[in-house]
Structures are given as C-alpha cells and as structure tokens.
mmCIF file of C-alpha atoms in Angstrom:
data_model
loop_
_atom_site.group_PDB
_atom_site.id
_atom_site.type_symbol
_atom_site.label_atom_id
_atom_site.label_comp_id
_atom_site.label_asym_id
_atom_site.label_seq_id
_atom_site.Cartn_x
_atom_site.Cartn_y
_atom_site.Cartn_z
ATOM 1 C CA UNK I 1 -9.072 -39.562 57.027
ATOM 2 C CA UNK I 2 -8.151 -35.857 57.513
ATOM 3 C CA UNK I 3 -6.387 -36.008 53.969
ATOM 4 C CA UNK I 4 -9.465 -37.898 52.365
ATOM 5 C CA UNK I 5 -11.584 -34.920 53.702
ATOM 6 C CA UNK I 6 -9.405 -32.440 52.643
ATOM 7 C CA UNK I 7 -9.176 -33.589 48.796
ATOM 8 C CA UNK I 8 -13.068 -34.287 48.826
ATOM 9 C CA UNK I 9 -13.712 -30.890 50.672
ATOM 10 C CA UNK I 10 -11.346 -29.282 47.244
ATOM 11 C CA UNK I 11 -13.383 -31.303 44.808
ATOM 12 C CA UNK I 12 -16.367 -29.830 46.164
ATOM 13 C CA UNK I 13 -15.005 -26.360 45.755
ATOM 14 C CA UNK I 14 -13.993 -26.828 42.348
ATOM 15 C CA UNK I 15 -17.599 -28.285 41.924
ATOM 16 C CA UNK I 16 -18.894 -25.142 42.961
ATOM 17 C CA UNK I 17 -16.925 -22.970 41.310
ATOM 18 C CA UNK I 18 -17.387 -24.726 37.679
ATOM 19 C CA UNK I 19 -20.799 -24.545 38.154
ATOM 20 C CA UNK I 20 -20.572 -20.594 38.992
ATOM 21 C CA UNK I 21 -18.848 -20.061 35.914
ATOM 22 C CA UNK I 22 -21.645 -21.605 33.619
ATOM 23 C CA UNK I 23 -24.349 -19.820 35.952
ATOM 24 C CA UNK I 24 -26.482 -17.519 34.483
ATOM 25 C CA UNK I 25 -24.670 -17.589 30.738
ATOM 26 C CA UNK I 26 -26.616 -18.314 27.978
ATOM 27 C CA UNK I 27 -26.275 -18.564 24.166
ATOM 28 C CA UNK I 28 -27.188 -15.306 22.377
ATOM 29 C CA UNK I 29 -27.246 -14.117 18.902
ATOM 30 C CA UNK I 30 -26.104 -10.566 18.293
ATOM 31 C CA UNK I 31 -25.568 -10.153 14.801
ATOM 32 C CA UNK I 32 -27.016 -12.014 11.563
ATOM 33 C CA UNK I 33 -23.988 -13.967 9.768
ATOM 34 C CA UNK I 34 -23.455 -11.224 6.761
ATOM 35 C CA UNK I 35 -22.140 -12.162 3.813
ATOM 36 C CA UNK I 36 -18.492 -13.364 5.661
ATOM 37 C CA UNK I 37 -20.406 -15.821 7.360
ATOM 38 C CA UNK I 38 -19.685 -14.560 11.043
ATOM 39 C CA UNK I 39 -22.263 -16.948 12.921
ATOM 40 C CA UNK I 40 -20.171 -18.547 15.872
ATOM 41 C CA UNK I 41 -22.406 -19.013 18.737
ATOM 42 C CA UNK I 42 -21.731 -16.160 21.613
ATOM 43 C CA UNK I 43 -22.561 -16.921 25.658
ATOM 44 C CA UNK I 44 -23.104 -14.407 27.685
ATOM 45 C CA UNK I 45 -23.720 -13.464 31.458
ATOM 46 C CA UNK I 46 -27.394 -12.584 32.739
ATOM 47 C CA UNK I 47 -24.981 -10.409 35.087
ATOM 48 C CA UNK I 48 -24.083 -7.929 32.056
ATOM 49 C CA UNK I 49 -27.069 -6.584 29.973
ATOM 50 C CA UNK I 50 -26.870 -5.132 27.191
ATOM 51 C CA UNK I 51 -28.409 -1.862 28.318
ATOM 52 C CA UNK I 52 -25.797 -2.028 31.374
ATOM 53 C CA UNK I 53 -23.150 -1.977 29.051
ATOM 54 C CA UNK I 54 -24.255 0.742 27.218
ATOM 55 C CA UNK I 55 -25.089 3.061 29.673
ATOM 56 C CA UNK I 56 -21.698 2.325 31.400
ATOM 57 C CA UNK I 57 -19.897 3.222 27.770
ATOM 58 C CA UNK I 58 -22.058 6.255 27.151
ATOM 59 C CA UNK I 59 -20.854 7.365 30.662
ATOM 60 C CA UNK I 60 -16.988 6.914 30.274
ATOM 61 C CA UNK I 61 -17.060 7.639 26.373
ATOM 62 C CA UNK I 62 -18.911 11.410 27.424
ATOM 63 C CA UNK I 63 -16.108 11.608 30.516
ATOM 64 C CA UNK I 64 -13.317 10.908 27.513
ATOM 65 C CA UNK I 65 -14.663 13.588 25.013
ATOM 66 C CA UNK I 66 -14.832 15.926 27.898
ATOM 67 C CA UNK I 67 -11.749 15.764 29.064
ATOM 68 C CA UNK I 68 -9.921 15.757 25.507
ATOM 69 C CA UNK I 69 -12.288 19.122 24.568
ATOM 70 C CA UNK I 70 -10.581 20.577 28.264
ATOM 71 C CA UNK I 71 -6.992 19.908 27.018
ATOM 72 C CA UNK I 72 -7.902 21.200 23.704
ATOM 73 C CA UNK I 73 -7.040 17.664 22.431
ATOM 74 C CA UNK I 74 -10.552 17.187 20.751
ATOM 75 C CA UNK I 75 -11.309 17.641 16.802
ATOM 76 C CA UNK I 76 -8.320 19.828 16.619
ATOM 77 C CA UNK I 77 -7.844 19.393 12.630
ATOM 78 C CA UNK I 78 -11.780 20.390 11.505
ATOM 79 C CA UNK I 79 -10.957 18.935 8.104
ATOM 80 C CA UNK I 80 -9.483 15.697 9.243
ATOM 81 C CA UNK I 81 -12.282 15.285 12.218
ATOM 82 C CA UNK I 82 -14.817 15.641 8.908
ATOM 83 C CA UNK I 83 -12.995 13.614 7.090
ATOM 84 C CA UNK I 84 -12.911 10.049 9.508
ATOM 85 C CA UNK I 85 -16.845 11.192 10.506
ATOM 86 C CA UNK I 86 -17.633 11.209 6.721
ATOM 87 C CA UNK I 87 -16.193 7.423 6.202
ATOM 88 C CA UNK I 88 -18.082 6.881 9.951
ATOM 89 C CA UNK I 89 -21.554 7.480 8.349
ATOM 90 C CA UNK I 90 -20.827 5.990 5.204
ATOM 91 C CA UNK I 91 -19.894 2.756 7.434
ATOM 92 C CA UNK I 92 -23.056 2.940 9.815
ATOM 93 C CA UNK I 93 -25.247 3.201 6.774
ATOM 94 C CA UNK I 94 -24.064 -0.407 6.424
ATOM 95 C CA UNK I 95 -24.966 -1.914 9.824
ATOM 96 C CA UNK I 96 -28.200 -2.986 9.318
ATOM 97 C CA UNK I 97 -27.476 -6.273 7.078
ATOM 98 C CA UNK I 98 -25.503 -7.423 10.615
ATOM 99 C CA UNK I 99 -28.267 -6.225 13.024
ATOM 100 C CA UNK I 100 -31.157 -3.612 12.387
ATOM 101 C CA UNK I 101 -31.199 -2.509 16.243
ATOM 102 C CA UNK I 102 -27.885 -1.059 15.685
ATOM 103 C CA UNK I 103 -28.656 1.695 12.731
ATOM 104 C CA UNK I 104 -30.653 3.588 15.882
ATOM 105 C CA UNK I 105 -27.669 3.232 18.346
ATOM 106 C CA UNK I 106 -26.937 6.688 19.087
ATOM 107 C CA UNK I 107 -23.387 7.024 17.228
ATOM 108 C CA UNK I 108 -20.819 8.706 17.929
ATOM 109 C CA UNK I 109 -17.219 10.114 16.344
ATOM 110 C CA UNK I 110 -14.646 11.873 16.875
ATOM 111 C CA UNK I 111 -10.773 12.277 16.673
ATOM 112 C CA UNK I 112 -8.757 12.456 19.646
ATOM 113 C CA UNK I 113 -5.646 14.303 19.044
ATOM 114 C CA UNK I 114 -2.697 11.669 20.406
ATOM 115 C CA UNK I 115 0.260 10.307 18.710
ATOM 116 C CA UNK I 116 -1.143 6.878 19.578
ATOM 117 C CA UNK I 117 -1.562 4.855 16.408
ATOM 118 C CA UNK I 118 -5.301 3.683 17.971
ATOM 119 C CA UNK I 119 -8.965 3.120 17.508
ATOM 120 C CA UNK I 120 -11.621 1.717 19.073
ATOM 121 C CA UNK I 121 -15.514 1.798 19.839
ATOM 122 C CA UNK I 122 -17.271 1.172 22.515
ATOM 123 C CA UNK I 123 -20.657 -0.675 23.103
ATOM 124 C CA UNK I 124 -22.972 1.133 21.614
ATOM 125 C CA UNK I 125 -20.984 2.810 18.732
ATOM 126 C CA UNK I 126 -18.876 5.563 20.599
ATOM 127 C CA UNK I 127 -16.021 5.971 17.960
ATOM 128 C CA UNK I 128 -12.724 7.197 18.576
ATOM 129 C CA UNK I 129 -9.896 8.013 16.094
ATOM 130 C CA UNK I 130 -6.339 8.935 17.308
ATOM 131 C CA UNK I 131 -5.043 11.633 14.792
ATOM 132 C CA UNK I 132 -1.187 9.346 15.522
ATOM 133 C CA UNK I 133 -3.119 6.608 13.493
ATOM 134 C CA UNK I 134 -3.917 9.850 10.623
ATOM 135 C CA UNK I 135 -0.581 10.938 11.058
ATOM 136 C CA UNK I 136 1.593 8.093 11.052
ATOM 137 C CA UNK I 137 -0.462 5.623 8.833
ATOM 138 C CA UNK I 138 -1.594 8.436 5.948
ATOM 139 C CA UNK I 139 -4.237 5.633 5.474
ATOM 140 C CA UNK I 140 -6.477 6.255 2.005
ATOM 141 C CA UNK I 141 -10.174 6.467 2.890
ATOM 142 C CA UNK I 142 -10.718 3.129 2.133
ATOM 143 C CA UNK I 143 -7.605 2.003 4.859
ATOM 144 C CA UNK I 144 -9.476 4.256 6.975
ATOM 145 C CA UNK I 145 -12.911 2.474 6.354
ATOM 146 C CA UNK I 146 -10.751 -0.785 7.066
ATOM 147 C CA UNK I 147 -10.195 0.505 10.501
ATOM 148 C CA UNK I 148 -13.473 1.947 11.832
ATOM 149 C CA UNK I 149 -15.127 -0.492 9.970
ATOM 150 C CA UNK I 150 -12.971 -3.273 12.275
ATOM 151 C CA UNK I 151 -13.809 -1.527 15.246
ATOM 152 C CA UNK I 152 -17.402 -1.063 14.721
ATOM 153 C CA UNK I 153 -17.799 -4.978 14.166
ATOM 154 C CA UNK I 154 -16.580 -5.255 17.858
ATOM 155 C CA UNK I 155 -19.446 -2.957 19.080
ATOM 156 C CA UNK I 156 -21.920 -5.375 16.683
ATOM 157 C CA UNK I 157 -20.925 -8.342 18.013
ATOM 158 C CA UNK I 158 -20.954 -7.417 21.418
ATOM 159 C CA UNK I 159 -17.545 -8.741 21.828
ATOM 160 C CA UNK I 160 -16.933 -6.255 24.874
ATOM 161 C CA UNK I 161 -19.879 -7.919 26.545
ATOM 162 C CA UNK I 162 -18.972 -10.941 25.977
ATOM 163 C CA UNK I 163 -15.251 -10.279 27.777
ATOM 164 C CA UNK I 164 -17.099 -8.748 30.538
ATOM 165 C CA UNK I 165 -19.516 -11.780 31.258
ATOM 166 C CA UNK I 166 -16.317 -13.975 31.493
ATOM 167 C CA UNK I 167 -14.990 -11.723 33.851
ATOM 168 C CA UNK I 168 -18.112 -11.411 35.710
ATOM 169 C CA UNK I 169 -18.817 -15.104 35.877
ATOM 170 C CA UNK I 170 -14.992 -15.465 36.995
ATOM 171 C CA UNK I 171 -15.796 -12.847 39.535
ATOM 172 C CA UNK I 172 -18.748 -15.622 40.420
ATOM 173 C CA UNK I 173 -16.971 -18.490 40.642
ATOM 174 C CA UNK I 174 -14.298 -16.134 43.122
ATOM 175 C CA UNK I 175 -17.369 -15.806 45.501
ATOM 176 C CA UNK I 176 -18.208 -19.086 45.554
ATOM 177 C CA UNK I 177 -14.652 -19.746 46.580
ATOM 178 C CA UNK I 178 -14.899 -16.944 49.079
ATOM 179 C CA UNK I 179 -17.563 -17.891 51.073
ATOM 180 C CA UNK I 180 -16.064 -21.570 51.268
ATOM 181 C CA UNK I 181 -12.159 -20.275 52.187
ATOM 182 C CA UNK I 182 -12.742 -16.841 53.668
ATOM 183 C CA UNK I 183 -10.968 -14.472 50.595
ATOM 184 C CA UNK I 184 -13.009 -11.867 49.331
ATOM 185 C CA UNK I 185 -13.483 -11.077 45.559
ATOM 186 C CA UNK I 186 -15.721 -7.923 43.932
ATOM 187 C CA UNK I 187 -16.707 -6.987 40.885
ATOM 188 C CA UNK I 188 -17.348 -4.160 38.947
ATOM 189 C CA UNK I 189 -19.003 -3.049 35.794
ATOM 190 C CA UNK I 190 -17.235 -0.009 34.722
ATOM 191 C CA UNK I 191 -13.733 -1.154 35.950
ATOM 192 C CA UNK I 192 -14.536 -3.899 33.938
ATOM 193 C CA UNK I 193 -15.710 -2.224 30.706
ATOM 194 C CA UNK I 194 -12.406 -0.255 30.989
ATOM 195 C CA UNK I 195 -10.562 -3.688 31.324
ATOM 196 C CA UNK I 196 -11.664 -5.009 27.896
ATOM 197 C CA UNK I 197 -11.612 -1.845 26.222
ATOM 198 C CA UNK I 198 -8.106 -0.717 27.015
ATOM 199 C CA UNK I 199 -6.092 -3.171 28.959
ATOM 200 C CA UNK I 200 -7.144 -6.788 27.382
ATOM 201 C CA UNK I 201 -6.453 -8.372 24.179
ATOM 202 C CA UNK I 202 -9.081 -9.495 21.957
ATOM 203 C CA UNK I 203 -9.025 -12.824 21.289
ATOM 204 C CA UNK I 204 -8.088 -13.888 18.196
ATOM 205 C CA UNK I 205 -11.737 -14.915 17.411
ATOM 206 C CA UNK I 206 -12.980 -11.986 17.650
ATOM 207 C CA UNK I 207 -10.219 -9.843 15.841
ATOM 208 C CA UNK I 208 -11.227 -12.552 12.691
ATOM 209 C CA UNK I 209 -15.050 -11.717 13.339
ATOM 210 C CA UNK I 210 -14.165 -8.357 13.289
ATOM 211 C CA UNK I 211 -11.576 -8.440 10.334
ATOM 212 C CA UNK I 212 -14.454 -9.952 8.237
ATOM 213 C CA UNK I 213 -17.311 -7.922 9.039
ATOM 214 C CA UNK I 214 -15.367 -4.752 8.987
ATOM 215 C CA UNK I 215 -14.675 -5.762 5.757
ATOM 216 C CA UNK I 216 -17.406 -6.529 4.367
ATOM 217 C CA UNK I 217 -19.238 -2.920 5.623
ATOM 218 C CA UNK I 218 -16.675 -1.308 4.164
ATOM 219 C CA UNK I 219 -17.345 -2.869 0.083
ATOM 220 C CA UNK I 220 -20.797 -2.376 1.189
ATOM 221 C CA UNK I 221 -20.226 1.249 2.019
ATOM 222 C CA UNK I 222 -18.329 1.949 -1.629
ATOM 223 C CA UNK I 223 -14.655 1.171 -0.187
ATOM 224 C CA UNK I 224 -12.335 -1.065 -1.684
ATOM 225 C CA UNK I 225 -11.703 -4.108 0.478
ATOM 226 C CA UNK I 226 -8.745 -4.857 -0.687
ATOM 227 C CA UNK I 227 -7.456 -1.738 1.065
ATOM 228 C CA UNK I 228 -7.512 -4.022 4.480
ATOM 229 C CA UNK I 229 -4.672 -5.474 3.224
ATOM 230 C CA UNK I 230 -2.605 -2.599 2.430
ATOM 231 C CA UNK I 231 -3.616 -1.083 6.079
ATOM 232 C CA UNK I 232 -2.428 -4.533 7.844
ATOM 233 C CA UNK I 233 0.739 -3.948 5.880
ATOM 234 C CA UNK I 234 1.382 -0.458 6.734
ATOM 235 C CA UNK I 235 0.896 -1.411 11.065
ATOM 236 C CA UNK I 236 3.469 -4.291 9.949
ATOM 237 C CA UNK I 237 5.780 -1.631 9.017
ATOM 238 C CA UNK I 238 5.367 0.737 12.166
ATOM 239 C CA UNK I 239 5.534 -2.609 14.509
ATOM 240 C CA UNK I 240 9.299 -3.061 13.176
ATOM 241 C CA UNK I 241 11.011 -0.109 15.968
ATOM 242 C CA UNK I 242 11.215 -0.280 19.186
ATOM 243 C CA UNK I 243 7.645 -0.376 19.958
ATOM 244 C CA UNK I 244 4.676 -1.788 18.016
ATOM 245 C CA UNK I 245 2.125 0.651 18.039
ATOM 246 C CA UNK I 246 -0.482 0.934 21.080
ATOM 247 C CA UNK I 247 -3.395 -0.688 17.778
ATOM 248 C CA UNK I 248 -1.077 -3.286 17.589
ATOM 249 C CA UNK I 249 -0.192 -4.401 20.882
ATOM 250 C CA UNK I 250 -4.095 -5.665 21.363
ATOM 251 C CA UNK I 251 -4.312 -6.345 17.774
ATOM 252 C CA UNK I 252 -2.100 -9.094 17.051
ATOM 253 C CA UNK I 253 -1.117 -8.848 13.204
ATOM 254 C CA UNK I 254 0.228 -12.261 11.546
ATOM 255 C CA UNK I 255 0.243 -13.926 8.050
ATOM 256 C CA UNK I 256 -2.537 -16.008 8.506
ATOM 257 C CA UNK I 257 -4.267 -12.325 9.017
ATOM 258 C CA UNK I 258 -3.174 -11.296 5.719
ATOM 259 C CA UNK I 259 -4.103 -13.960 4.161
ATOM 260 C CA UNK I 260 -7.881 -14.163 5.405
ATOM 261 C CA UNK I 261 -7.944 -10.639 4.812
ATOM 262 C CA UNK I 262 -7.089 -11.040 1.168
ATOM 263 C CA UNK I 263 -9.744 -13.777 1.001
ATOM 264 C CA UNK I 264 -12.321 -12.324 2.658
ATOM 265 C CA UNK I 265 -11.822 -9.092 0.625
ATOM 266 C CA UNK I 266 -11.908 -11.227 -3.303
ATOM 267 C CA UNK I 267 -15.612 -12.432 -1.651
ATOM 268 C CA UNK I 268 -17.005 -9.303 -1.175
ATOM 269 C CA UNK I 269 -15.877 -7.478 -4.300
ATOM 270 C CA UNK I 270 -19.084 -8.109 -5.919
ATOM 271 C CA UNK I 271 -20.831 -5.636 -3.305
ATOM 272 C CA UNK I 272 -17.851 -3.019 -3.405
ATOM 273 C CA UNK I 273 -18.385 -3.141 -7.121
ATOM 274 C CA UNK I 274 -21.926 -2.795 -6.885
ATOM 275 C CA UNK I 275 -22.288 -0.101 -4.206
ATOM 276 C CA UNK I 276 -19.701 2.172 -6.480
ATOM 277 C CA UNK I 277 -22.457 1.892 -9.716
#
C-alpha cells in the first residue's frame, strides 16, 4: 500500500507541475508574417510582460553603455560607430511591415569596443556591435545589414520573451514541486533576461525566424541579401581555430543555414531591387 501511495502521490506531482507549466501562457502574435512568411504561433507567460521586459533591458542595456563609456571602451572609432548606426537606421526604417509598434521603440546603437566577434539586441531595440566582429569580419555594409538586421528580428519577435516565459513557467512548475517536497525554487526577471541574452542558445527556430526576417529588412532597406550568405561564410571561416567565435557559439551555423539563406535571399530580390531605384 505504502508503494501504491507513493507512485500515486508522484503522479499527482507531476500533475501539478504540467499543469504549472501551461499556467498563465497564452498564444500571442508579435509580428505580421513579412514577406518570408515568419507566422509560427508564439506562447508566452502572463508572468513576463512586455513592458517588464523592456524596462528590465533599458535598465541593464544603460548599465552596459555606462560602464563601456568608463573604460573608454564605447564608440572609440567615431567613423566606424557612424558607420554600423547609419546601416541601424536604414534597418529600423524597415520595421514597420513586421510590426508598426516597433518604429516608436526607443532605439538604440552603439559599438562596444571588444575583440569579441558579437552582436545582439535587446527587447526593445538596444543594439550592440562589437568592433572584433568590424575587425575580424571586414563585413561590406550589406554583411553588416545581415547582422543587425538578424539581431533586430530577435527583438521583433520577442524571442527573448518568449525564453524568459519558459523559464518563468519552469520556475512555476519548481514551486509547485516545492510546496509538495519542501525544496525551494525563485525566480527572477533580470537574472533571467541576462540568461537568454548572453548565456542561452537560441533555438534553432528562432535563429531561422530571425535569418529570414533579417533578411528580408535588409533588401527592404537597399542591401543586397545575398550578402547573408557571404557573412555566414566568413563566421564559417573564423569557427575553423581553436575557438568559434563568441556570435557563433549561440549561433549555430550549418548547411541547411546556407542554404535557406540563399533561398530566402533569391525571394526577396524583387524588394532589394526595388528599394535601390
């Protein structure tokens, strides 16, 4: 009897904890589908807003900036801190034919002066640009487009949020197996923010989303799509020492990459050629 209580007492617990996971998550639709056709359904947690998030980015992104002007590590190179905030605008300009909300985020760019071969932005379109990826890379301005324009789609598709409310509905379904066995388990939104941003993979889902939308805002910003390729190809080439670049290790490159790139770019030509008239 004690083991037939025992089994139905861990049933119960798993019970509880599924049903924590799907708690408070619901189906939300962040950007419009674009020309690339990005429309996969997104869940996310009534724990993480998306004002939450924002805030919590604007804090740490201001906290970054700050510290890099301090060590003198912050738009060192005026020409090439113009140069990736030119491509920036040029890119933002775009981001209303994904979502209109997002042309009156309150942007931000700027070039962080680190050997890192890196870029990312944060919820709520704080942009950073390591001058390594300048350096090393010597991307054209349309390679360059290729990569803010990829990291930008992550801000428009919320794809930061979305980590989060997995982690935060995890963090649920650890209370619920808390109260029930004693442990404890906390959560936090900023630790958290920093945890997808920085320390997590994407998944390859959303690099694709990504991939394709930053694609397609960069034809539709005057910048040859094809050049997505050629940028995928150059990380290849740095990835071959001893270390794959700090881009690469939470941007998994791979043929079938290449390939959807080269696909994706042939389908938007006919804006990149229209955009350059």
């Amino acid at each position: 009897m004690k083991t037939i209580w025992f089994l139905k007492r861990g049933s119960a617990i798993a019970a509880l904890a599924g049903s924590a996971l799907l708690a408070g998550c619901a189906a939300v639709q962040t950007t419009d589908s674009g020309t690339v056709g990005v429309d996969r359904k997104q869940y996310m947690s009534s724990l993480v807003s998306e004002q939450a998030l924002m805030q919590e980015a604007q804090k740490q992104y201001t906290g970054i900036v700050s510290q890099a002007k301090a060590q003198g590590a912050l738009d060192t190179d005026a020409k090439q801190a113009a140069r990736v905030k030119s491509i920036a605008q040029r890119l933002i300009a775009q981001v209303g034919v994904f979502r209109p909300d997002a042309a009156q985020w309150n942007w931000e760019v700027h070039v962080l002066n680190s050997d890192e071969v890196n870029a990312w932005c944060m919820p709520g379109g704080k942009i950073a640009v390591y001058s390594g990826m300048i350096n090393q890379l010597k991307p054209t301005d349309a390679e360059l487009a290729a990569v803010i324009g990829h990291e930008m789609a992550h801000a428009l598709r919320e794809h930061s949020r979305e980590q989060v409310s997995q982690q935060m509905a995890a963090d649920v379904g650890l209370s619920v197996l808390s109260a029930l066995t004693g442990s404890s388990a906390t959560s936090d939104l900023g630790g958290k923010l920093t945890e997808v941003m920085f320390t997590l993979p994407n998944s390859r889902t959303h690099e694709t989303e990504a991939d394709r939308m930053g694609v397609e805002l960069a034809a539709r910003a005057g910048y040859d799509p094809r050049a997505a390729v050629t940028l995928w190809q150059k990380m290849g080439s740095l990835s071959q020492g001893s270390s794959p670049p700090e881009f690469l290790s939470t941007h998994p490159s791979a043929a079938t990459r290449t390939a959807d790139l080269t696909k994706i770019a042939e389908q938007v030509m006919p804006l990149y050629q229209s955009a350059k008239k």
